[in-house]
mmCIF file of C-alpha atoms in Angstrom:
data_model
loop_
_atom_site.group_PDB
_atom_site.id
_atom_site.type_symbol
_atom_site.label_atom_id
_atom_site.label_comp_id
_atom_site.label_asym_id
_atom_site.label_seq_id
_atom_site.Cartn_x
_atom_site.Cartn_y
_atom_site.Cartn_z
ATOM 1 C CA MET A 11 153.573 148.042 16.539
ATOM 2 C CA THR A 12 154.128 149.931 19.779
ATOM 3 C CA VAL A 13 156.908 152.514 19.525
ATOM 4 C CA VAL A 14 159.329 152.603 22.454
ATOM 5 C CA SER A 15 160.245 156.185 23.350
ATOM 6 C CA ALA A 16 163.862 157.287 23.674
ATOM 7 C CA ASP A 17 163.296 157.944 27.382
ATOM 8 C CA ASP A 18 161.868 154.466 27.975
ATOM 9 C CA ARG A 19 164.698 152.917 25.979
ATOM 10 C CA ALA A 20 167.332 154.788 27.980
ATOM 11 C CA ARG A 21 165.628 153.895 31.269
ATOM 12 C CA ALA A 22 165.534 150.222 30.305
ATOM 13 C CA GLY A 23 169.218 150.394 29.408
ATOM 14 C CA ARG A 24 170.098 151.798 32.835
ATOM 15 C CA GLN A 25 168.046 149.128 34.568
ATOM 16 C CA LEU A 26 169.733 146.388 32.554
ATOM 17 C CA HIS A 27 173.130 147.786 33.523
ATOM 18 C CA ALA A 28 172.052 147.712 37.176
ATOM 19 C CA LEU A 29 171.314 143.978 36.826
ATOM 20 C CA GLY A 30 174.939 143.271 35.915
ATOM 21 C CA PRO A 31 176.135 142.547 39.481
ATOM 22 C CA LEU A 32 173.191 140.213 40.078
ATOM 23 C CA LEU A 33 174.047 138.131 37.031
ATOM 24 C CA ALA A 34 177.761 138.305 37.822
ATOM 25 C CA ALA A 35 177.016 136.640 41.163
ATOM 26 C CA SER A 36 175.700 133.699 39.113
ATOM 27 C CA GLY A 37 178.813 133.592 36.917
ATOM 28 C CA LEU A 38 177.205 135.418 33.988
ATOM 29 C CA ALA A 39 178.172 138.635 32.223
ATOM 30 C CA LEU A 40 175.672 141.072 30.745
ATOM 31 C CA GLY A 41 176.109 143.701 28.042
ATOM 32 C CA ALA A 42 173.664 146.172 26.524
ATOM 33 C CA ALA A 43 173.732 148.572 23.593
ATOM 34 C CA LEU A 44 171.429 151.164 22.070
ATOM 35 C CA ALA A 45 170.909 150.842 18.338
ATOM 36 C CA GLU A 46 171.849 154.485 17.778
ATOM 37 C CA GLU A 47 175.262 154.153 19.437
ATOM 38 C CA SER A 48 178.285 154.702 17.218
ATOM 39 C CA ALA A 49 179.764 151.478 18.655
ATOM 40 C CA ALA A 50 176.928 149.445 17.080
ATOM 41 C CA ARG A 51 178.844 148.700 13.881
ATOM 42 C CA PRO A 52 180.399 145.610 12.277
ATOM 43 C CA ALA A 53 183.508 144.293 14.006
ATOM 44 C CA GLY A 54 184.912 142.871 10.762
ATOM 45 C CA PRO A 55 184.137 141.795 7.193
ATOM 46 C CA GLY A 56 182.051 138.787 8.206
ATOM 47 C CA GLU A 57 179.579 140.855 10.214
ATOM 48 C CA ALA A 58 179.607 143.533 7.510
ATOM 49 C CA ARG A 59 178.556 140.946 4.889
ATOM 50 C CA LEU A 60 175.767 139.635 7.116
ATOM 51 C CA ALA A 61 174.521 143.145 7.897
ATOM 52 C CA ALA A 62 174.592 144.255 4.255
ATOM 53 C CA ALA A 63 172.040 141.583 3.311
ATOM 54 C CA MET A 64 169.532 142.735 5.955
ATOM 55 C CA SER A 65 166.762 145.290 5.911
ATOM 56 C CA PRO A 66 167.611 148.575 7.671
ATOM 57 C CA VAL A 67 165.637 147.701 10.822
ATOM 58 C CA ARG A 68 167.038 144.158 11.000
ATOM 59 C CA ARG A 69 170.568 145.506 10.391
ATOM 60 C CA ARG A 70 170.170 148.002 13.234
ATOM 61 C CA ASP A 71 169.061 145.299 15.663
ATOM 62 C CA PHE A 72 171.749 142.865 14.485
ATOM 63 C CA LEU A 73 174.601 145.335 14.978
ATOM 64 C CA ALA A 74 173.301 146.494 18.361
ATOM 65 C CA GLY A 75 173.074 142.858 19.444
ATOM 66 C CA ARG A 76 176.659 142.157 18.369
ATOM 67 C CA CYS A 77 177.813 145.265 20.220
ATOM 68 C CA ALA A 78 175.993 144.119 23.378
ATOM 69 C CA ALA A 79 177.520 140.640 23.052
ATOM 70 C CA ARG A 80 181.050 142.039 22.743
ATOM 71 C CA ARG A 81 180.485 144.102 25.861
ATOM 72 C CA ALA A 82 179.317 141.000 27.704
ATOM 73 C CA LEU A 83 182.329 139.031 26.455
ATOM 74 C CA GLY A 84 184.662 141.771 27.613
ATOM 75 C CA ALA A 85 183.002 141.861 31.038
ATOM 76 C CA ALA A 86 183.518 138.086 31.306
ATOM 77 C CA GLY A 87 187.180 138.356 30.348
ATOM 78 C CA LEU A 88 186.587 136.347 27.155
ATOM 79 C CA PRO A 89 187.927 137.050 23.638
ATOM 80 C CA VAL A 90 186.166 139.880 21.850
ATOM 81 C CA GLY A 91 185.866 140.021 18.068
ATOM 82 C CA GLU A 92 183.524 139.139 15.237
ATOM 83 C CA ILE A 93 180.538 136.994 16.200
ATOM 84 C CA PRO A 94 179.327 134.748 13.363
ATOM 85 C CA ARG A 95 176.077 132.843 13.456
ATOM 86 C CA ASP A 96 174.751 129.346 12.956
ATOM 87 C CA GLY A 97 171.266 129.810 11.538
ATOM 88 C CA ARG A 98 169.824 132.460 13.850
ATOM 89 C CA ARG A 99 172.067 131.610 16.803
ATOM 90 C CA PRO A 100 175.231 133.620 17.554
ATOM 91 C CA VAL A 101 178.450 131.607 17.751
ATOM 92 C CA LEU A 102 180.650 132.964 20.529
ATOM 93 C CA PRO A 103 184.427 132.438 20.763
ATOM 94 C CA ASP A 104 185.613 128.941 21.754
ATOM 95 C CA GLY A 105 182.051 127.670 22.128
ATOM 96 C CA HIS A 106 181.201 129.784 25.170
ATOM 97 C CA PRO A 107 177.431 129.851 25.779
ATOM 98 C CA GLY A 108 175.564 133.075 25.226
ATOM 99 C CA SER A 109 172.331 134.643 24.073
ATOM 100 C CA ILE A 110 171.303 137.936 22.442
ATOM 101 C CA SER A 111 167.950 139.703 22.385
ATOM 102 C CA HIS A 112 166.716 143.094 21.214
ATOM 103 C CA SER A 113 163.530 145.113 21.409
ATOM 104 C CA GLY A 114 162.568 148.690 20.672
ATOM 105 C CA GLY A 115 166.059 149.811 19.656
ATOM 106 C CA LEU A 116 167.839 148.306 22.679
ATOM 107 C CA ALA A 117 169.902 145.090 22.647
ATOM 108 C CA VAL A 118 171.096 142.898 25.513
ATOM 109 C CA ALA A 119 173.387 139.877 25.675
ATOM 110 C CA VAL A 120 174.333 137.379 28.372
ATOM 111 C CA VAL A 121 177.445 135.169 28.181
ATOM 112 C CA ALA A 122 179.288 132.749 30.443
ATOM 113 C CA ALA A 123 182.420 130.649 30.499
ATOM 114 C CA ARG A 124 181.915 127.055 29.369
ATOM 115 C CA GLN A 125 182.909 125.699 32.770
ATOM 116 C CA ARG A 126 180.055 127.651 34.393
ATOM 117 C CA CYS A 127 177.133 126.995 32.045
ATOM 118 C CA ARG A 128 176.028 124.548 29.374
ATOM 119 C CA ALA A 129 173.347 126.764 27.861
ATOM 120 C CA LEU A 130 171.924 130.265 28.185
ATOM 121 C CA GLY A 131 168.847 132.037 26.948
ATOM 122 C CA CYS A 132 167.723 135.639 27.371
ATOM 123 C CA ASP A 133 164.849 137.743 26.109
ATOM 124 C CA LEU A 134 164.030 141.452 26.162
ATOM 125 C CA GLU A 135 160.475 142.682 25.586
ATOM 126 C CA LEU A 136 159.848 146.437 25.682
ATOM 127 C CA ARG A 137 156.587 146.330 23.724
ATOM 128 C CA GLY A 138 153.561 145.048 25.579
ATOM 129 C CA LEU A 139 151.197 142.226 24.656
ATOM 130 C CA PRO A 140 147.436 142.432 25.162
ATOM 131 C CA PRO A 141 145.834 139.861 27.493
ATOM 132 C CA GLU A 142 144.105 138.333 24.436
ATOM 133 C CA ALA A 143 147.541 137.263 23.181
ATOM 134 C CA ALA A 144 147.736 134.771 26.036
ATOM 135 C CA ARG A 145 146.064 132.067 23.934
ATOM 136 C CA LEU A 146 148.931 132.282 21.421
ATOM 137 C CA VAL A 147 151.541 131.765 24.141
ATOM 138 C CA LEU A 148 149.924 129.778 26.939
ATOM 139 C CA SER A 149 147.853 126.619 27.149
ATOM 140 C CA PRO A 150 144.409 126.921 28.808
ATOM 141 C CA ASP A 151 145.824 125.553 32.097
ATOM 142 C CA GLU A 152 148.772 127.947 31.948
ATOM 143 C CA ARG A 153 146.465 130.873 31.267
ATOM 144 C CA ARG A 154 144.481 130.098 34.392
ATOM 145 C CA ARG A 155 147.605 129.804 36.511
ATOM 146 C CA VAL A 156 149.340 132.885 35.098
ATOM 147 C CA MET A 157 146.281 135.146 35.169
ATOM 148 C CA ASP A 158 144.968 133.996 38.542
ATOM 149 C CA GLY A 159 144.869 136.897 40.967
ATOM 150 C CA ALA A 160 145.639 139.665 38.454
ATOM 151 C CA ALA A 161 144.071 142.779 39.913
ATOM 152 C CA SER A 162 143.620 144.769 36.682
ATOM 153 C CA PRO A 163 143.824 144.489 32.894
ATOM 154 C CA GLU A 164 147.266 146.115 33.127
ATOM 155 C CA GLY A 165 148.374 143.512 35.640
ATOM 156 C CA ALA A 166 147.066 140.720 33.428
ATOM 157 C CA ALA A 167 148.894 142.172 30.404
ATOM 158 C CA TYR A 168 152.153 142.325 32.364
ATOM 159 C CA ARG A 169 151.778 138.691 33.414
ATOM 160 C CA VAL A 170 151.228 137.612 29.816
ATOM 161 C CA LEU A 171 154.293 139.584 28.722
ATOM 162 C CA ALA A 172 156.389 138.061 31.528
ATOM 163 C CA ALA A 173 155.266 134.528 30.634
ATOM 164 C CA PHE A 174 155.944 135.139 26.944
ATOM 165 C CA SER A 175 159.428 136.486 27.687
ATOM 166 C CA ALA A 176 160.188 133.605 30.059
ATOM 167 C CA LYS A 177 159.198 131.113 27.376
ATOM 168 C CA GLU A 178 161.386 132.886 24.816
ATOM 169 C CA ALA A 179 164.411 132.714 27.143
ATOM 170 C CA ALA A 180 163.750 129.050 27.954
ATOM 171 C CA PHE A 181 163.204 128.275 24.247
ATOM 172 C CA LYS A 182 166.681 129.614 23.408
ATOM 173 C CA ALA A 183 168.304 127.718 26.277
ATOM 174 C CA CYS A 184 166.580 124.477 25.225
ATOM 175 C CA ALA A 185 167.679 124.941 21.619
ATOM 176 C CA ALA A 186 171.300 125.105 22.783
ATOM 177 C CA LEU A 187 170.917 122.254 25.279
ATOM 178 C CA LEU A 188 168.743 119.578 23.656
ATOM 179 C CA PRO A 189 169.060 117.553 20.450
ATOM 180 C CA ALA A 190 167.015 119.024 17.616
ATOM 181 C CA SER A 191 164.564 116.125 17.882
ATOM 182 C CA ASP A 192 163.765 117.014 21.521
ATOM 183 C CA ALA A 193 163.990 120.815 21.425
ATOM 184 C CA PRO A 194 160.651 122.667 21.459
ATOM 185 C CA ALA A 195 159.432 123.784 18.039
ATOM 186 C CA CYS A 196 157.270 126.626 19.353
ATOM 187 C CA LEU A 197 156.448 128.368 22.630
ATOM 188 C CA LEU A 198 153.421 126.161 23.218
ATOM 189 C CA ASP A 199 155.835 123.211 23.413
ATOM 190 C CA LEU A 200 157.081 124.679 26.700
ATOM 191 C CA THR A 201 155.081 124.722 29.906
ATOM 192 C CA VAL A 202 155.674 127.388 32.562
ATOM 193 C CA ARG A 203 154.715 127.720 36.191
ATOM 194 C CA ARG A 204 154.994 130.948 38.153
ATOM 195 C CA VAL A 205 157.466 130.967 41.046
ATOM 196 C CA PRO A 206 158.877 133.876 43.070
ATOM 197 C CA GLY A 207 161.064 135.959 40.778
ATOM 198 C CA GLY A 208 160.015 134.286 37.550
ATOM 199 C CA PHE A 209 158.955 130.915 36.161
ATOM 200 C CA LEU A 210 159.912 127.275 35.951
ATOM 201 C CA ALA A 211 159.849 126.140 32.325
ATOM 202 C CA ARG A 212 159.831 122.577 31.050
ATOM 203 C CA PRO A 213 159.835 121.278 27.464
ATOM 204 C CA ALA A 214 156.793 119.099 26.861
ATOM 205 C CA GLY A 215 157.375 115.498 25.859
ATOM 206 C CA VAL A 216 160.977 115.251 27.089
ATOM 207 C CA PRO A 217 160.893 112.789 30.007
ATOM 208 C CA GLY A 218 163.504 113.378 32.672
ATOM 209 C CA CYS A 219 164.391 116.895 31.507
ATOM 210 C CA PRO A 220 164.706 119.044 34.635
ATOM 211 C CA PRO A 221 162.802 122.329 34.704
ATOM 212 C CA LEU A 222 164.648 125.482 33.718
ATOM 213 C CA GLU A 223 164.554 128.332 36.198
ATOM 214 C CA VAL A 224 163.818 131.581 34.354
ATOM 215 C CA ARG A 225 164.343 134.868 36.163
ATOM 216 C CA VAL A 226 162.172 137.798 35.053
ATOM 217 C CA HIS A 227 162.958 141.448 35.814
ATOM 218 C CA PRO A 228 160.872 144.538 34.991
ATOM 219 C CA VAL A 229 162.875 146.966 32.828
ATOM 220 C CA GLY A 230 161.535 150.178 31.338
ATOM 221 C CA PRO A 231 158.045 149.531 29.948
ATOM 222 C CA GLY A 232 158.667 145.789 29.685
ATOM 223 C CA VAL A 233 160.659 142.828 31.003
ATOM 224 C CA PHE A 234 164.018 141.081 30.707
ATOM 225 C CA SER A 235 164.235 137.306 31.239
ATOM 226 C CA TRP A 236 167.152 134.910 31.435
ATOM 227 C CA ALA A 237 167.688 131.203 31.943
ATOM 228 C CA ALA A 238 171.025 129.483 32.657
ATOM 229 C CA VAL A 239 171.706 125.751 32.665
ATOM 230 C CA ARG A 240 174.651 125.131 34.971
ATOM 231 C CA ALA A 241 177.573 122.994 33.911
ATOM 232 C CA ARG A 242 177.741 119.519 35.407
ATOM 233 C CA PRO A 243 180.255 119.152 38.257
ATOM 234 C CA THR A 244 183.481 117.523 37.135
#
């Protein structure tokens, strides 16, 4: 597994922080936390019990993710406290939508008020994927579209990583939005198409489901992706 250096991790953290105003303009709040921060600790007995049952690496990522989520909640003016989980999904206060991701010792979270969004998904990838990994993430047609025009092996690898991250963000948003019977079961159940600034993602086999717009940003040695499904007008 590729090791993310402390310098790359810190650089990615600064770049995530710089994205805060961009997401705020869309009604979203972003928080980030380094795993080694003293603030990355349980916020109460519930989180402490969950963390105690995890391996050291999983515990580190879990606590950094909860720290990032509390920072995002605070930035959104929402209640901040313990964040339980339902399966693998975090449960934010009062049902507010949110998403947490972590990679290479850095965690990020995106949250929103319920009246702004119905579902959110985010993904952070600081470790690269080789171009050969495309077949595990993309259908043959998607591979042709995503890789078309890549000028170098490095460029092709970045495109695969961006598509993978976009699918991960869309996968999380779909899981929060769709009934379990319609939600994608794996990344190959989502189709993506490159657009300026990211991808359009659509769950396969769900007629009438509008595409999800996924924004992708380069951060550190990797990418950060997010997808937001707006609340219906009342």
